[in-house]
Amino acid sequence: MRAWILEKHAKIEERPLKLVEVPTPHAQEGEIRVKILVCGVCRTDIHIAEGDLPLRKCPVILGHEIVGIVDEVGENVRRFKLGDRAGIYWLYNSCKKCKYCLSHRENYCPDIKSTGWDEDGGYAEYITISEEYSLPLSDVHLEPSEIAPLMCPGIAGYAAFKLTETQTGDKLGLYGFGPTAYFVLKVAQSMGIETYVSTRSTKNIGGAKKAGANWAADASRERIPCKLDSVIIFPPAGNLVEPALSQLEKGGILVMAPVNASPIVIENYSENLWGHSIRTLFNLRRSDAEEFFETINRLQLKAGATLFPFEETQDALLLAKQGKLEQPNAVIKIAG
Ligand SMILES: NC(=O)c1ccc[n+]([C@@H]2O[C@H](COP(=O)([O-])OP(=O)(O)OC[C@H]3O[C@@H](n4cnc5c(N)ncnc54)[C@H](OP(=O)(O)O)[C@@H]3O)[C@@H](O)[C@H]2O)c1
Ligand SMILES: [Zn+2]
Ligand SMILES: [Zn+2]
């Protein structure tokens, strides 16, 4: 099969991926093989390619927003049959034996495997995966290119949202309005939760207003008009933590979504931290993905994507890095 491989770190501008012929994988017992139709581009792919995250496998095929068709099933596969539509996201596998896996908290498994990092991902024509870690998508009434961006920002946003414990009638703050925050806003809205968005760029402020935020501006310039029940911070900006905490009601929860962050300083414990909780989003659970896709079907949620042919995968990564995409997301069309 054809696949884009990464052999060593380099800036996206230097086009670090190579399009090569590699052996097509076959489904082993309990596995399905998916013929990949589309794969979305995520900022994490850029972080892996450029060396912000180490190479865990070399060479590696990046990509973890995969939608395709099951075209081979191994022995004892029960959840999928040939021709079914399947999705694969960041959680590729976990040990199934540790205390976390046994209590449905596989996001903390010490042996967790990530798609397109520990194992080959979706910038290729085929992928194999344990059927238990693949999402059945045959009942999702969207085009594959509309589903792909849901596979990472959608599921991660939903997982962060769940950590906030926000209820109908509450007020939720979102700091940074990228693709992930967009999905959180839509899910929150559907539950009758008010949303207050702080983001710097006029483009994102406009995007938040258009998406229906109750308030959107840059909170470092314009004060959020009320206290909030919970807040999610999306960018890796530690300096946002204390201002966000200062905005919380007593009992309020702050969720940090990023995988890394600049230093966090909380100067005023009594005013800003006391009576509040800080939680972090740490990988994803299968239940997050399954619940999110039930919500998708209910809300008919989707986000715009610019499509790129397989041969132009590196152009897609470059435009995503530069923030020059016409739509919020980039999706590579591989087959179909
Ligand atoms: N924890 C996990 O397991 C997990 C899993 C998946 C994803 N994630 C994380 O979830 C986040 C995904 O969100 P995303 O991709 O939608 O976010 P993003 O693009 O990284 O950031 C969202 C917005 O935040 C604003 N921003 C960026 N840097 C900022 C700064 N220094 N100060 C203030 N605002 C800043 C930018 O908007 P403006 O220019 O308008 O300010 C940006 O568009 C990422 O941080 C990713 O690492 C975590
Ligand atoms: Zn991702
Ligand atoms: Zn485990």
XYZ file of C-alpha atoms in Angstrom, residues 3-315:
313
model
C 1.809 5.458 2.962
C 3.374 8.700 4.109
C 6.139 7.824 6.573
C 8.102 9.975 9.034
C 11.695 8.845 9.582
C 13.138 11.822 11.399
C 11.978 15.075 12.916
C 12.011 18.219 10.784
C 9.996 21.403 10.408
C 6.828 20.959 8.336
C 8.233 23.599 5.946
C 11.019 21.086 5.151
C 8.425 18.441 4.191
C 9.481 15.693 6.615
C 7.149 12.962 5.280
C 7.949 10.555 2.415
C 5.343 8.826 0.245
C 6.473 5.192 -0.080
C 5.203 1.674 -0.778
C 4.935 -0.447 2.432
C 3.479 -3.937 3.068
C -0.320 -3.898 3.416
C -1.241 -5.100 6.940
C -3.582 -8.064 7.520
C -6.185 -8.443 10.259
C -5.066 -10.826 13.043
C -7.428 -12.520 15.510
C -9.807 -9.960 17.038
C -8.730 -7.292 14.552
C -10.321 -5.542 11.610
C -8.559 -4.060 8.604
C -9.922 -0.705 7.534
C -9.578 0.630 3.995
C -9.059 4.300 4.806
C -11.343 6.781 3.051
C -10.219 9.953 4.834
C -7.880 11.037 7.612
C -8.061 14.407 9.352
C -5.001 16.509 10.173
C -4.434 17.278 13.862
C -1.983 19.709 15.455
C -0.501 16.744 17.332
C 0.697 15.314 13.968
C 2.672 18.521 13.484
C 4.075 18.258 17.044
C 5.243 14.673 16.361
C 6.752 15.533 12.956
C 8.621 18.568 14.284
C 9.979 16.870 17.427
C 7.890 18.569 20.151
C 6.903 14.985 20.925
C 9.502 12.179 20.658
C 9.353 9.476 17.980
C 7.993 6.354 19.681
C 8.218 4.232 16.517
C 10.416 4.782 13.502
C 9.455 5.058 10.744
C 5.908 5.943 11.726
C 2.772 6.726 9.750
C 1.043 9.755 11.360
C -2.700 10.476 11.480
C -5.393 9.655 14.049
C -8.675 11.006 12.660
C -9.501 8.010 10.490
C -12.741 7.016 8.765
C -12.902 3.989 6.481
C -14.589 0.740 5.492
C -13.889 -2.653 7.054
C -12.391 -4.767 4.249
C -10.926 -7.727 6.182
C -11.923 -9.270 9.524
C -9.787 -11.542 11.702
C -11.099 -14.570 13.591
C -13.555 -13.978 16.453
C -14.486 -10.462 15.353
C -18.053 -9.779 16.502
C -18.745 -6.034 16.356
C -17.912 -5.484 12.670
C -18.564 -7.164 9.342
C -17.139 -6.530 5.881
C -18.386 -3.231 4.426
C -19.160 -1.581 7.784
C -17.991 1.976 8.303
C -15.430 2.312 11.115
C -13.570 5.142 12.831
C -10.194 5.133 14.543
C -9.033 7.896 16.904
C -6.098 8.646 19.233
C -6.709 5.648 21.549
C -5.308 2.698 19.560
C -5.007 0.115 22.334
C -4.435 -0.432 26.048
C -3.372 -3.436 28.157
C -6.929 -4.532 29.195
C -5.466 -5.939 32.468
C -4.411 -3.041 34.711
C -6.617 -1.426 37.376
C -7.412 1.415 34.999
C -8.409 -0.785 32.055
C -10.523 -2.962 34.344
C -12.437 0.099 35.611
C -13.099 1.715 32.196
C -10.406 4.376 32.808
C -8.076 3.149 30.058
C -6.932 6.753 29.500
C -4.574 6.225 32.489
C -3.276 2.768 31.388
C 0.545 2.726 31.632
C 0.603 0.655 28.431
C -1.708 2.891 26.411
C -0.940 3.021 22.663
C -1.720 6.034 20.522
C -2.662 5.894 16.856
C -0.097 7.523 14.583
C 2.487 7.724 17.377
C 3.041 4.316 19.073
C 1.390 2.528 16.143
C 1.009 3.407 12.470
C -1.848 5.768 11.719
C -4.023 7.032 8.932
C -1.878 8.758 6.306
C -1.978 5.439 4.421
C -4.342 3.255 2.437
C -5.011 0.616 5.144
C -4.766 0.154 8.899
C -5.463 -2.773 11.235
C -6.774 -2.394 14.793
C -8.407 -4.450 17.545
C -12.159 -4.304 16.928
C -12.671 -3.235 20.563
C -10.841 0.059 19.985
C -12.533 0.949 16.721
C -15.771 2.939 16.561
C -18.749 1.625 14.592
C -19.887 4.523 12.383
C -22.421 2.914 10.063
C -25.286 4.708 11.880
C -23.694 8.167 11.734
C -25.439 10.103 8.975
C -22.553 12.310 7.848
C -20.001 12.149 5.023
C -16.614 10.604 5.968
C -14.950 14.016 5.489
C -17.455 15.535 7.934
C -16.806 12.803 10.490
C -12.966 12.910 10.430
C -12.548 16.216 12.363
C -14.926 14.874 15.001
C -12.534 12.016 15.723
C -10.019 14.152 17.656
C -11.208 17.674 18.519
C -14.775 16.389 18.855
C -14.040 13.498 21.229
C -11.378 15.407 23.208
C -13.666 18.416 23.622
C -16.467 16.176 24.825
C -14.122 14.479 27.310
C -12.994 17.884 28.644
C -16.607 19.026 28.867
C -17.582 15.962 30.912
C -14.815 16.785 33.413
C -16.414 20.200 34.051
C -19.598 18.568 35.401
C -21.558 21.518 33.977
C -25.351 21.151 34.155
C -28.311 22.743 32.391
C -28.640 26.400 33.452
C -24.921 26.698 34.357
C -22.412 29.103 32.834
C -19.366 27.609 31.079
C -16.226 29.555 30.108
C -14.028 28.540 27.165
C -10.526 30.023 26.869
C -9.187 29.735 23.292
C -11.649 29.087 20.473
C -10.098 26.475 18.167
C -11.846 23.446 16.625
C -12.091 21.677 20.003
C -13.864 24.549 21.751
C -16.333 24.780 18.856
C -17.680 21.272 19.542
C -17.850 21.918 23.303
C -19.863 25.081 22.680
C -22.331 23.212 20.489
C -22.811 20.352 22.967
C -23.165 22.821 25.890
C -25.704 24.913 23.979
C -27.814 21.851 23.242
C -27.999 21.253 27.012
C -29.125 24.793 27.826
C -25.752 25.876 29.209
C -24.617 29.496 28.711
C -21.192 29.855 27.061
C -18.625 32.635 27.593
C -15.652 32.547 25.209
C -12.340 34.342 25.734
C -10.054 34.264 22.698
C -7.666 36.863 21.268
C -8.144 36.958 17.504
C -11.035 38.767 15.838
C -11.422 35.689 13.610
C -12.043 33.398 16.595
C -14.185 35.961 18.455
C -16.326 36.186 15.313
C -16.414 32.384 15.042
C -17.597 32.037 18.640
C -20.338 34.648 18.170
C -21.457 33.003 14.947
C -21.577 29.638 16.720
C -23.939 31.220 19.265
C -21.761 32.052 22.294
C -23.569 34.190 24.890
C -20.448 36.374 25.149
C -17.159 36.374 23.188
C -14.174 38.730 23.502
C -10.599 38.743 24.809
C -11.002 38.578 28.600
C -7.602 40.190 29.120
C -9.059 43.354 27.545
C -12.742 43.122 28.358
C -14.062 41.619 31.594
C -16.303 38.531 31.380
C -19.650 39.952 32.636
C -20.417 37.281 35.273
C -18.946 34.512 37.419
C -18.790 31.062 35.772
C -19.597 27.579 37.075
C -16.786 25.960 35.126
C -14.072 26.785 32.637
C -11.998 24.887 30.067
C -8.609 26.225 28.966
C -7.558 24.875 25.535
C -4.199 26.471 24.592
C -0.998 25.472 26.432
C -0.888 28.869 28.160
C -0.242 28.565 31.919
C -0.711 32.327 32.341
C -4.448 31.879 31.699
C -4.931 29.687 34.787
C -5.142 32.314 37.535
C -7.397 34.729 35.589
C -9.677 31.810 34.706
C -9.801 30.656 38.360
C -10.648 34.203 39.450
C -13.715 34.028 37.233
C -15.146 30.904 38.923
C -18.034 30.655 41.361
C -17.343 28.781 44.611
C -17.285 25.043 43.867
C -16.295 25.819 40.283
C -14.120 23.483 38.217
C -11.300 24.491 35.877
C -10.330 21.883 33.251
C -6.982 22.103 31.474
C -7.176 20.455 28.023
C -3.599 20.814 26.711
C -0.937 18.102 26.782
C 1.730 20.598 27.849
C 1.657 24.130 29.239
C 3.877 27.059 30.086
C 4.522 27.559 33.841
C 1.476 28.038 36.032
C 1.671 30.532 38.910
C -1.189 31.067 41.346
C -0.351 34.063 43.507
C -3.567 34.481 45.428
C -4.585 31.148 46.946
C -7.444 32.478 49.101
C -9.182 34.435 46.374
C -8.513 32.318 43.316
C -7.818 28.673 44.216
C -9.550 28.088 47.553
C -12.968 26.540 46.888
C -12.157 25.698 43.284
C -10.835 22.539 41.636
C -8.385 22.074 38.785
C -8.605 18.954 36.599
C -6.622 17.909 33.539
C -7.684 16.019 30.445
C -5.375 12.995 30.174
C -5.878 10.927 27.004
C -9.272 9.608 25.967
C -11.557 6.779 27.041
C -13.627 4.553 24.794
C -16.742 5.730 26.642
C -15.911 9.357 25.678
C -15.869 8.408 21.999
C -19.026 6.301 22.152
C -21.041 8.929 24.063
C -19.803 11.712 21.806
C -20.987 9.907 18.678
C -24.420 9.335 20.248
C -24.533 13.106 20.807
C -23.466 13.763 17.213
C -26.382 11.786 15.877
C -28.775 13.645 18.152
C -27.423 17.124 17.319
C -26.371 16.533 13.693
C -23.076 18.253 14.560
C -20.371 18.761 11.972
C -17.543 21.163 11.288
C -16.234 22.472 8.003
C -13.156 20.873 6.446
C -10.911 21.637 3.487
C -10.229 18.430 1.511
C -6.768 17.582 0.139
C -5.788 14.731 -2.234
C -3.528 12.071 -0.657
C -0.530 13.311 -2.673
C -0.905 16.772 -1.065
C -0.791 15.602 2.560
C 2.250 17.765 3.342
C 0.552 20.860 1.895
